[in-house]
Each structure stands twice: as C-alpha cells, then as structure tokens.
Amino acid sequence: MKTLSLLALLLAAATARASDSAGLKDLFKDDFLVGAALNQRQFEERDPRVSELILHQFNSITAENNLKWGRIHPRPDAFDFQAGDAYVAYGEKHHMVIIGHNLIWHNQTPDWVFHDEQGNLLGRDALLARMREHIRMVVGRYRGRIHGWDVVNEALADDGTLRQSMWYKIIGPDYIEQAFRLAHEADPAAELYYNDFSLERPEKRKGAVELVKRLQAAGVPITAIGMQCHSRMNWPSLADEETTIQTFAALGIKVMVTELDIDMLPPAVKDPTAEVSLRPMEYDPKLDPWRDGLSDAAAQAEAKRYAELFALFRKYRGSITRVTFWNVTDGDSWLNDWPIKGRHSYPLLFDRDGKPKPAFDAVRAVAAKEYPQ
Ligand code: G3I
C-alpha cells in the first residue's frame, strides 16, 4: 500500500506539468487521432481549467450533446444552430478534426418527430421526409467542415438484433441505409460512421458485422464502425476487445474508438451497458465509494487497464484511425450522473482540476513504447 502511494506521488509529480511535454496527439501521431468529447462550456472556451489542456492533448473533437436532434432541431419548424456553429468554429480555429454526433438515434429525439400535428403516429413516407429534411439541413450546413458523422447511433439491441426504435418500427430496417444515403448526398466528402456501445459482446458484435455487410452489399457509403468502448475494470476482456477490433477491421472499413472511458464505480445494475434511457436510480452511498477521492490502488489499477487498452489500440493502428475519450476530466463525465445522480466518477485521464492522473502517464508510456506491447 505504502509503495503504491509513493508511486502515485511520484507519478503525480512527474505529470503535474503535462503541458510541458508532448501531448497525446503528438505522441500517437503515427498511430491514430486522439480526440475528446467536449461540452458547450469547453468549446466556447469558458472552462479555464481545461482550455489549454484540450489544445495540447487532442487533435479531434466530438460534440457531447450539442448536435443531437433535440438540441439542434427542437421543434418541427425550428433549427437552433447557435451551439453547433460555435462548436464547428472552435474546431476550425484550432485545426481539429471535427466529428458530428449524431444524426439518427432513438434517444434525445423529440416525440414530435414521430407524430403529426394531431398526435397520430407518422407513416413511413412522412417519417422519411422528416429524416431527409433534418439530415439535409444539418449535414448540409456543415458540409466540408465536419469531417465525419455518426450517422446512425445505437441501432442494435444487446442480442444483436435491430433495436425496436421508432425509426425501425415506422420506416422498417432500411431506415439505416436511407440515413447513410441522405448524409452522403448532403456532403459527399464526409466520412460516415455507424456508432454503438457494447460491441464487444459476441451477439452484438455479430449483429454489427451483419449490419455492415448488408450496408456494403447494398452499396451504402459507410466509412467506419465506431466502437464506443464505455468500459469497466472487468469488462470487456482484452481478448474480446481484440477479437472485436480484428473482426471489424476484416470488413475492410476503418475502426474508431469513439467514446472511451473506464467506469470505476460499482455497477448500479446487474448487467451494466451504456444504455442512456435506463431509469434514474436513487442515490446510495454504498455505490459511491470514492467521494473523497480515488484510492491510490484504484488509480494504479485504472492506469494499468488504460495502458492495456492503448497497447491494443496501438497494435491495430493500421485499422484504428481515431481514439476519442468521452469527456475531458473526471468531473465532466456523464458517469457522475448516470444511472444515479451525484456520484463521484473517475473514468478519464484528467482529474477534476484538469491535472493528469496516473492513467495519463500510463497511456503516455504506451506511446513511448515503455509499456510491453
Ligand atoms: O441541459 C440540461 C439542463 O438544462 C437540465 O437542467 C438538466 C436536468 O437533468 O439536464 C441537462 O441535460 C442533460 C444533458 O446530458 C446535459 O448535461 C440531460 O438531462 C442528459 O440526459 C444528457 O445526457 C447525455 C446523454 O448522452 C443523453 O443524451 C450525456 O451528457 C452524454 O454524455 C451522453 O452521451 C452518450 C452518447 O451521446 C451516445 N453514447 C452513450 C453516451 C453516454 O451516455
């Protein structure tokens, strides 16, 4: 325990001035882009803790929430591009590879999208017309500026079948293909991604492979599969992670890690996934063990887990073209409020003050090849 604490102190001292040395984007420049999901305060440069850090460490950005349907197209006749415009302008100003997240999802999509003015469910053609209008408007507005889009997000259920979303129920299984074709029409140069979580589960991975193959057979322009990689200490196994990367790479498309984090908190449900629509649960102090800070041992274990994952990503650098963290600091993470509000989560490389954690050093060591690979 003592040794671990000393090691943690040494690591903290060594990394206290992470901005003095090369950032992750430079360390991995021959391997893949290194990105982060930003919240609005961050891309509006109103978060002084991390303004410099973001520019120093990352060369790609994803909008955590501000391009989602509910934010950008809240009512049938109203688009609100204010935050989206600021996000894209920030990325351009700092020469970042800008990612659009996302166009078609079952979540954060207002109810009106699926209903007519009388409240009746739309039919296939009417919903396709709405999809067309939305994608044309949003992708068209940022044509040539947003590098790649998560066109369809989380369309698979855990068992690998297509999720019974409103999109699926009203349009049918070809809604995915339609969305990709519309996005391609609106910006023929944009990269187009299918993005999902828990793809390391064998059934879901199989479902994703079948989906990509169907799209490819139909001549749909899909550039990459986005593996969200919302991970835990004990899931997925490195073997499952590796098989998943290999399997997707074999499809002949790019592979991207799009929403990386490692949840250090005890699971709130029996079989946790990144299913956002999970019902919020009551706060329980037993499920929030790190209120006063992560223990040294846990921080070291997290560092090791990050190193193992990055060593794997590096091994497949020919196929993996981007690794994006879901948020910048532990304090920003969605995991502080999901599925229980107000917990203290530690899933990222930077602490609540924007200071590098042992996990940051561990990832740097992988880039410097100081970690066995
Ligand atoms: O902005 C409102 C605020 O005005 C209001 O007072 C507050 C009350 O709860 O809610 C705020 O909105 C929240 C928003 O995050 C901003 O913090 C929403 O309730 C909350 O649902 C929303 O959660 C986001 C979630 O997606 C749902 O869209 C998370 O920030 C975001 O990190 C998360 O990201 C998803 C990816 O898009 C897809 N993959 C999984 C990933 C993690 O869940």
Short mmCIF file of C-alpha atoms and ligand atoms in Angstrom, two decimals:
data_model
loop_
_atom_site.label_atom_id
_atom_site.label_comp_id
_atom_site.label_asym_id
_atom_site.label_seq_id
_atom_site.Cartn_x
_atom_site.Cartn_y
_atom_site.Cartn_z
CA MET A 1 0.00 0.00 0.00
CA LYS A 2 2.85 2.34 1.01
CA THR A 3 4.75 1.55 -2.16
CA LEU A 4 1.68 2.22 -4.21
CA SER A 5 1.15 5.59 -2.53
CA LEU A 6 4.75 6.56 -3.15
CA LEU A 7 4.47 5.50 -6.77
CA ALA A 8 1.30 7.54 -7.10
CA LEU A 9 3.04 10.59 -5.63
CA LEU A 10 5.99 10.21 -7.97
CA LEU A 11 3.72 9.83 -10.95
CA ALA A 12 1.71 12.86 -9.88
CA ALA A 13 4.87 14.93 -9.56
CA ALA A 14 6.14 13.74 -12.90
CA THR A 15 2.93 14.61 -14.68
CA ALA A 16 1.92 17.73 -12.77
CA ARG A 17 3.06 19.78 -15.72
CA ALA A 18 1.75 17.67 -18.54
CA SER A 19 1.64 20.73 -20.77
CA ASP A 20 5.45 20.93 -20.72
CA SER A 21 5.85 17.78 -22.75
CA ALA A 22 4.39 16.41 -25.96
CA GLY A 23 0.63 15.92 -25.91
CA LEU A 24 -1.17 12.67 -26.63
CA LYS A 25 -1.98 13.86 -30.15
CA ASP A 26 1.74 14.19 -30.87
CA LEU A 27 2.75 11.01 -29.09
CA PHE A 28 0.28 8.97 -31.14
CA LYS A 29 0.63 10.95 -34.36
CA ASP A 30 1.86 7.95 -36.35
CA ASP A 31 -0.90 5.76 -34.93
CA PHE A 32 -4.30 7.49 -34.77
CA LEU A 33 -6.04 10.74 -33.95
CA VAL A 34 -6.66 11.34 -30.26
CA GLY A 35 -9.93 13.09 -29.53
CA ALA A 36 -12.28 14.17 -26.76
CA ALA A 37 -15.98 14.86 -26.48
CA LEU A 38 -16.47 18.49 -25.48
CA ASN A 39 -19.33 20.14 -23.65
CA GLN A 40 -20.56 23.60 -24.56
CA ARG A 41 -18.50 25.47 -21.94
CA GLN A 42 -15.40 23.81 -23.32
CA PHE A 43 -15.85 24.65 -26.99
CA GLU A 44 -16.96 28.15 -26.04
CA GLU A 45 -13.60 28.40 -24.20
CA ARG A 46 -15.35 29.20 -20.91
CA ASP A 47 -13.67 26.39 -18.95
CA PRO A 48 -10.24 27.76 -17.98
CA ARG A 49 -9.27 24.51 -16.20
CA VAL A 50 -9.02 22.74 -19.49
CA SER A 51 -8.79 25.25 -22.34
CA GLU A 52 -5.06 24.79 -22.77
CA LEU A 53 -5.15 21.11 -21.95
CA ILE A 54 -7.63 20.35 -24.75
CA LEU A 55 -5.50 22.09 -27.37
CA HIS A 56 -2.34 20.44 -26.10
CA GLN A 57 -3.63 16.87 -25.89
CA PHE A 58 -6.23 16.41 -28.63
CA ASN A 59 -6.47 16.83 -32.38
CA SER A 60 -10.08 15.74 -32.83
CA ILE A 61 -13.30 16.78 -31.12
CA THR A 62 -16.81 15.39 -30.81
CA ALA A 63 -19.77 17.44 -29.59
CA GLU A 64 -21.01 15.62 -26.49
CA ASN A 65 -24.60 16.86 -26.80
CA ASN A 66 -24.93 19.94 -28.98
CA LEU A 67 -25.54 18.36 -32.39
CA LYS A 68 -28.16 15.90 -31.16
CA TRP A 69 -31.61 16.20 -32.73
CA GLY A 70 -33.29 17.54 -29.57
CA ARG A 71 -30.77 20.36 -29.29
CA ILE A 72 -30.45 21.36 -32.92
CA HIS A 73 -34.00 20.73 -34.16
CA PRO A 74 -36.22 21.10 -31.10
CA ARG A 75 -39.49 21.83 -32.95
CA PRO A 76 -40.76 20.97 -36.44
CA ASP A 77 -40.18 24.46 -37.76
CA ALA A 78 -37.17 25.43 -35.64
CA PHE A 79 -33.50 24.68 -36.02
CA ASP A 80 -31.09 26.08 -33.42
CA PHE A 81 -27.58 26.14 -34.79
CA GLN A 82 -26.05 28.53 -32.29
CA ALA A 83 -24.10 25.99 -30.27
CA GLY A 84 -23.36 23.81 -33.29
CA ASP A 85 -21.89 26.78 -35.14
CA ALA A 86 -19.72 27.68 -32.13
CA TYR A 87 -18.51 24.07 -31.90
CA VAL A 88 -17.51 23.89 -35.55
CA ALA A 89 -15.89 27.36 -35.44
CA TYR A 90 -13.84 26.26 -32.40
CA GLY A 91 -12.66 23.15 -34.19
CA GLU A 92 -11.69 25.10 -37.28
CA LYS A 93 -9.91 27.80 -35.31
CA HIS A 94 -7.76 25.14 -33.67
CA HIS A 95 -7.33 22.90 -36.71
CA MET A 96 -9.09 19.94 -35.12
CA VAL A 97 -10.69 17.02 -36.95
CA ILE A 98 -14.35 17.77 -36.24
CA ILE A 99 -16.81 14.92 -35.65
CA GLY A 100 -20.60 15.23 -35.86
CA HIS A 101 -22.53 13.28 -33.22
CA ASN A 102 -25.18 12.25 -34.25
CA LEU A 103 -27.90 12.24 -36.90
CA ILE A 104 -30.30 9.35 -36.19
CA TRP A 105 -30.73 7.93 -32.68
CA HIS A 106 -33.55 6.54 -30.54
CA ASN A 107 -32.58 8.90 -27.74
CA GLN A 108 -32.68 12.69 -27.40
CA THR A 109 -35.07 12.77 -30.33
CA PRO A 110 -38.22 14.73 -29.51
CA ASP A 111 -41.55 12.95 -29.65
CA TRP A 112 -42.90 15.30 -32.31
CA VAL A 113 -40.51 13.76 -34.82
CA PHE A 114 -42.65 10.63 -34.92
CA HIS A 115 -46.10 12.24 -34.78
CA ASP A 116 -48.23 14.52 -36.91
CA GLU A 117 -49.93 17.69 -35.68
CA GLN A 118 -52.90 15.68 -34.38
CA GLY A 119 -50.60 13.44 -32.39
CA ASN A 120 -51.01 10.43 -34.71
CA LEU A 121 -48.01 8.28 -35.49
CA LEU A 122 -46.45 9.16 -38.83
CA GLY A 123 -46.31 6.68 -41.66
CA ARG A 124 -43.11 5.54 -43.38
CA ASP A 125 -43.05 8.19 -46.10
CA ALA A 126 -43.76 11.07 -43.75
CA LEU A 127 -41.01 9.99 -41.33
CA LEU A 128 -38.58 9.51 -44.20
CA ALA A 129 -39.40 13.05 -45.31
CA ARG A 130 -38.58 14.32 -41.80
CA MET A 131 -35.35 12.37 -41.78
CA ARG A 132 -34.47 13.82 -45.18
CA GLU A 133 -35.16 17.38 -44.09
CA HIS A 134 -33.13 17.02 -40.89
CA ILE A 135 -30.10 15.37 -42.48
CA ARG A 136 -30.04 17.76 -45.44
CA MET A 137 -30.28 20.75 -43.18
CA VAL A 138 -27.71 19.69 -40.58
CA VAL A 139 -25.13 17.90 -42.74
CA GLY A 140 -25.61 20.50 -45.49
CA ARG A 141 -24.95 23.38 -43.11
CA TYR A 142 -21.57 21.94 -42.09
CA ARG A 143 -20.66 20.49 -45.49
CA GLY A 144 -16.90 20.44 -45.94
CA ARG A 145 -16.38 21.45 -42.30
CA ILE A 146 -17.50 18.43 -40.26
CA HIS A 147 -15.10 15.66 -41.20
CA GLY A 148 -17.26 12.69 -40.25
CA TRP A 149 -20.72 11.94 -38.88
CA ASP A 150 -22.11 9.30 -36.55
CA VAL A 151 -24.96 8.81 -39.00
CA VAL A 152 -26.82 6.15 -37.06
CA ASN A 153 -26.23 5.68 -33.36
CA GLU A 154 -27.00 2.59 -31.30
CA ALA A 155 -29.39 0.83 -33.70
CA LEU A 156 -28.62 -2.62 -32.27
CA ALA A 157 -30.09 -4.31 -29.22
CA ASP A 158 -27.78 -6.25 -26.90
CA ASP A 159 -28.70 -9.53 -28.59
CA GLY A 160 -27.53 -8.20 -31.95
CA THR A 161 -30.98 -7.79 -33.50
CA LEU A 162 -32.10 -4.36 -34.68
CA ARG A 163 -33.40 -2.24 -31.81
CA GLN A 164 -37.18 -1.76 -31.88
CA SER A 165 -36.87 2.02 -32.06
CA MET A 166 -39.48 4.35 -33.53
CA TRP A 167 -37.26 4.66 -36.60
CA TYR A 168 -37.31 0.90 -37.05
CA LYS A 169 -40.98 0.46 -36.27
CA ILE A 170 -42.20 3.18 -38.62
CA ILE A 171 -39.73 3.03 -41.51
CA GLY A 172 -38.52 -0.54 -41.27
CA PRO A 173 -34.97 -1.93 -41.20
CA ASP A 174 -33.88 0.10 -44.21
CA TYR A 175 -34.01 3.36 -42.19
CA ILE A 176 -30.29 2.88 -41.56
CA GLU A 177 -29.44 2.63 -45.24
CA GLN A 178 -31.68 5.63 -46.00
CA ALA A 179 -29.91 7.77 -43.39
CA PHE A 180 -26.46 6.96 -44.81
CA ARG A 181 -27.57 7.74 -48.36
CA LEU A 182 -29.07 11.06 -47.31
CA ALA A 183 -25.95 12.04 -45.38
CA HIS A 184 -23.80 11.15 -48.37
CA GLU A 185 -25.95 13.27 -50.67
CA ALA A 186 -25.72 16.23 -48.30
CA ASP A 187 -21.92 16.04 -48.05
CA PRO A 188 -20.31 13.54 -50.44
CA ALA A 189 -16.87 14.10 -48.90
CA ALA A 190 -17.88 13.46 -45.28
CA GLU A 191 -16.92 10.21 -43.60
CA LEU A 192 -19.96 8.27 -42.41
CA TYR A 193 -19.98 6.07 -39.31
CA TYR A 194 -22.16 3.50 -37.61
CA ASN A 195 -21.63 4.02 -33.84
CA ASP A 196 -22.65 1.72 -30.96
CA PHE A 197 -21.77 0.52 -27.45
CA SER A 198 -21.08 -2.98 -26.07
CA LEU A 199 -19.91 -4.19 -29.48
CA GLU A 200 -17.51 -6.46 -27.63
CA ARG A 201 -20.47 -8.68 -26.64
CA PRO A 202 -20.31 -11.58 -29.08
CA GLU A 203 -24.01 -11.42 -30.11
CA LYS A 204 -23.95 -7.67 -30.59
CA ARG A 205 -20.66 -7.83 -32.48
CA LYS A 206 -22.22 -10.44 -34.77
CA GLY A 207 -25.23 -8.18 -35.31
CA ALA A 208 -22.92 -5.28 -36.18
CA VAL A 209 -20.99 -7.39 -38.67
CA GLU A 210 -24.22 -8.48 -40.37
CA LEU A 211 -25.43 -4.88 -40.46
CA VAL A 212 -22.21 -3.57 -42.01
CA LYS A 213 -22.18 -6.40 -44.56
CA ARG A 214 -25.79 -5.63 -45.54
CA LEU A 215 -24.91 -1.97 -45.99
CA GLN A 216 -21.81 -2.81 -48.01
CA ALA A 217 -23.76 -5.25 -50.22
CA ALA A 218 -26.32 -2.51 -50.90
CA GLY A 219 -23.54 -0.09 -51.89
CA VAL A 220 -24.14 2.19 -48.90
CA PRO A 221 -21.21 4.56 -48.28
CA ILE A 222 -20.07 3.56 -44.78
CA THR A 223 -16.55 4.64 -43.81
CA ALA A 224 -16.14 3.25 -40.32
CA ILE A 225 -17.61 1.47 -37.39
CA GLY A 226 -17.44 3.43 -34.14
CA MET A 227 -16.81 1.30 -31.07
CA GLN A 228 -17.88 3.45 -28.17
CA CYS A 229 -15.77 1.49 -25.64
CA HIS A 230 -17.58 2.58 -22.49
CA SER A 231 -15.55 0.16 -20.38
CA ARG A 232 -15.26 -1.07 -16.84
CA MET A 233 -12.33 -2.58 -14.93
CA ASN A 234 -13.58 -6.11 -15.59
CA TRP A 235 -15.32 -5.63 -18.92
CA PRO A 236 -14.66 -6.18 -21.74
CA SER A 237 -11.82 -8.66 -21.53
CA LEU A 238 -8.78 -7.74 -23.61
CA ALA A 239 -9.41 -10.87 -25.65
CA ASP A 240 -12.95 -9.72 -26.52
CA GLU A 241 -11.69 -6.21 -27.28
CA GLU A 242 -9.05 -7.63 -29.63
CA THR A 243 -11.42 -10.04 -31.38
CA THR A 244 -13.84 -7.16 -31.92
CA ILE A 245 -11.21 -4.90 -33.46
CA GLN A 246 -9.95 -7.74 -35.69
CA THR A 247 -13.46 -8.69 -36.77
CA PHE A 248 -14.40 -5.14 -37.74
CA ALA A 249 -11.06 -4.47 -39.43
CA ALA A 250 -11.65 -7.56 -41.59
CA LEU A 251 -14.77 -5.89 -43.01
CA GLY A 252 -12.49 -3.50 -44.86
CA ILE A 253 -13.72 -0.38 -43.11
CA LYS A 254 -11.97 1.90 -40.64
CA VAL A 255 -12.37 1.20 -36.94
CA MET A 256 -12.71 4.06 -34.47
CA VAL A 257 -12.84 4.15 -30.69
CA THR A 258 -15.39 6.88 -30.25
CA GLU A 259 -16.44 7.22 -26.60
CA LEU A 260 -13.69 5.76 -24.42
CA ASP A 261 -13.93 5.79 -20.62
CA ILE A 262 -13.42 3.32 -17.76
CA ASP A 263 -16.14 3.32 -15.13
CA MET A 264 -14.52 2.81 -11.71
CA LEU A 265 -17.76 2.88 -9.73
CA PRO A 266 -19.61 -0.20 -8.51
CA PRO A 267 -22.24 -1.19 -11.05
CA ALA A 268 -25.68 0.18 -10.22
CA VAL A 269 -27.43 -2.54 -12.21
CA LYS A 270 -26.69 -6.21 -12.70
CA ASP A 271 -25.58 -6.06 -16.31
CA PRO A 272 -24.40 -2.52 -17.00
CA THR A 273 -24.19 -1.08 -20.51
CA ALA A 274 -24.18 2.49 -21.81
CA GLU A 275 -27.94 2.43 -22.31
CA VAL A 276 -28.78 6.08 -21.62
CA SER A 277 -32.52 5.51 -21.38
CA LEU A 278 -32.05 3.45 -18.21
CA ARG A 279 -34.41 4.69 -15.48
CA PRO A 280 -32.61 7.00 -12.99
CA MET A 281 -31.97 5.29 -9.65
CA GLU A 282 -31.88 6.54 -6.10
CA TYR A 283 -28.57 7.66 -4.58
CA ASP A 284 -26.95 5.06 -2.35
CA PRO A 285 -23.65 5.94 -0.58
CA LYS A 286 -22.51 2.32 -0.91
CA LEU A 287 -22.48 2.79 -4.65
CA ASP A 288 -20.39 5.98 -4.35
CA PRO A 289 -17.25 4.78 -2.58
CA TRP A 290 -14.79 7.40 -3.87
CA ARG A 291 -16.46 10.55 -2.53
CA ASP A 292 -13.15 11.74 -1.04
CA GLY A 293 -11.01 10.71 -3.98
CA LEU A 294 -9.97 7.55 -5.76
CA SER A 295 -7.61 5.37 -3.68
CA ASP A 296 -4.05 5.05 -4.91
CA ALA A 297 -4.55 1.36 -5.53
CA ALA A 298 -7.62 2.00 -7.66
CA ALA A 299 -5.85 4.79 -9.56
CA GLN A 300 -2.95 2.43 -10.31
CA ALA A 301 -5.31 -0.32 -11.40
CA GLU A 302 -7.06 2.12 -13.71
CA ALA A 303 -3.69 3.21 -15.12
CA LYS A 304 -2.80 -0.40 -15.89
CA ARG A 305 -6.16 -1.00 -17.57
CA TYR A 306 -5.74 2.12 -19.72
CA ALA A 307 -2.22 1.01 -20.68
CA GLU A 308 -3.50 -2.41 -21.71
CA LEU A 309 -6.24 -0.92 -23.85
CA PHE A 310 -3.92 1.57 -25.53
CA ALA A 311 -1.31 -1.10 -26.20
CA LEU A 312 -4.06 -3.00 -28.01
CA PHE A 313 -5.22 0.06 -29.95
CA ARG A 314 -1.63 0.71 -30.97
CA LYS A 315 -1.21 -2.87 -32.13
CA TYR A 316 -4.09 -2.27 -34.55
CA ARG A 317 -3.03 1.21 -35.62
CA GLY A 318 -3.34 0.16 -39.26
CA SER A 319 -7.10 -0.19 -38.77
CA ILE A 320 -7.88 2.15 -35.87
CA THR A 321 -7.79 5.72 -37.11
CA ARG A 322 -9.11 7.61 -34.08
CA VAL A 323 -9.39 7.14 -30.32
CA THR A 324 -11.76 9.61 -28.66
CA PHE A 325 -12.35 9.95 -24.91
CA TRP A 326 -15.91 10.61 -23.78
CA ASN A 327 -15.24 13.91 -21.96
CA VAL A 328 -12.04 15.55 -20.77
CA THR A 329 -11.91 15.44 -16.95
CA ASP A 330 -13.47 13.12 -14.38
CA GLY A 331 -15.72 15.97 -13.29
CA ASP A 332 -17.22 16.36 -16.77
CA SER A 333 -18.17 12.72 -17.17
CA TRP A 334 -21.74 11.59 -17.79
CA LEU A 335 -20.95 8.74 -15.37
CA ASN A 336 -21.25 11.11 -12.38
CA ASP A 337 -24.99 11.28 -13.06
CA TRP A 338 -25.90 8.03 -14.71
CA PRO A 339 -27.78 5.96 -13.78
CA ILE A 340 -27.56 7.56 -10.32
CA LYS A 341 -27.23 11.31 -9.95
CA GLY A 342 -24.46 12.86 -7.89
CA ARG A 343 -21.88 10.07 -7.68
CA HIS A 344 -18.11 10.68 -7.94
CA SER A 345 -16.77 9.01 -11.03
CA TYR A 346 -13.14 8.69 -12.17
CA PRO A 347 -13.25 7.35 -15.72
CA LEU A 348 -10.77 9.57 -17.57
CA LEU A 349 -7.11 10.62 -17.72
CA PHE A 350 -7.53 14.00 -16.01
CA ASP A 351 -8.87 14.72 -12.52
CA ARG A 352 -11.46 17.30 -11.54
CA ASP A 353 -8.85 20.09 -11.62
CA GLY A 354 -7.63 19.07 -15.05
CA LYS A 355 -4.47 17.52 -13.56
CA PRO A 356 -3.14 14.34 -15.18
CA LYS A 357 -3.80 11.10 -13.30
CA PRO A 358 -1.57 8.01 -13.21
CA ALA A 359 -3.67 6.75 -16.13
CA PHE A 360 -2.37 9.64 -18.23
CA ASP A 361 1.23 8.62 -17.60
CA ALA A 362 0.39 5.03 -18.36
CA VAL A 363 -1.06 5.98 -21.75
CA ARG A 364 1.97 8.14 -22.48
CA ALA A 365 4.22 5.21 -21.62
CA VAL A 366 2.45 3.13 -24.27
CA ALA A 367 3.17 5.79 -26.89
CA ALA A 368 6.80 5.98 -25.77
CA LYS A 369 6.91 2.16 -26.05
CA GLU A 370 7.87 1.95 -22.39
CA TYR A 371 4.94 -0.37 -21.86
CA PRO A 372 5.15 -4.00 -23.07
CA GLN A 373 3.31 -4.30 -26.40
O1 G3I B 1 -29.00 20.64 -20.25
C1 G3I B 1 -29.99 20.12 -19.35
C2 G3I B 1 -30.19 21.07 -18.21
O2 G3I B 1 -30.71 22.27 -18.70
C3 G3I B 1 -31.12 20.41 -17.19
O3 G3I B 1 -31.24 21.23 -16.07
C4 G3I B 1 -30.59 19.05 -16.75
C5 G3I B 1 -31.51 18.32 -15.80
O4 G3I B 1 -31.19 16.96 -15.70
O5 G3I B 1 -30.43 18.25 -17.89
C6 G3I B 1 -29.50 18.78 -18.83
O6 G3I B 1 -29.44 17.93 -19.90
C7 G3I B 1 -28.73 16.74 -19.71
C8 G3I B 1 -27.58 16.72 -20.70
O7 G3I B 1 -26.95 15.48 -20.67
C9 G3I B 1 -26.53 17.79 -20.41
O8 G3I B 1 -25.90 17.54 -19.20
C10 G3I B 1 -29.69 15.60 -19.99
O9 G3I B 1 -30.67 15.55 -18.96
C11 G3I B 1 -28.92 14.30 -20.03
O10 G3I B 1 -29.81 13.26 -20.46
C12 G3I B 1 -27.81 14.41 -21.04
O11 G3I B 1 -27.09 13.23 -21.02
C13 G3I B 1 -26.25 12.98 -22.13
C14 G3I B 1 -26.66 11.63 -22.72
O12 G3I B 1 -25.75 11.28 -23.74
C15 G3I B 1 -28.05 11.67 -23.34
O13 G3I B 1 -28.05 12.47 -24.47
C16 G3I B 1 -24.82 12.96 -21.65
O14 G3I B 1 -24.42 14.28 -21.27
C17 G3I B 1 -23.91 12.45 -22.77
O15 G3I B 1 -22.60 12.28 -22.28
C18 G3I B 1 -24.44 11.11 -23.27
O16 G3I B 1 -23.62 10.68 -24.32
C19 G3I B 1 -23.94 9.39 -24.88
C20 G3I B 1 -23.68 9.46 -26.36
O17 G3I B 1 -24.41 10.53 -26.94
C21 G3I B 1 -24.07 8.13 -27.03
N1 G3I B 1 -23.41 7.01 -26.39
C22 G3I B 1 -23.54 6.93 -24.94
C23 G3I B 1 -23.07 8.25 -24.31
C24 G3I B 1 -23.06 8.19 -22.82
O18 G3I B 1 -24.33 8.00 -22.33
#
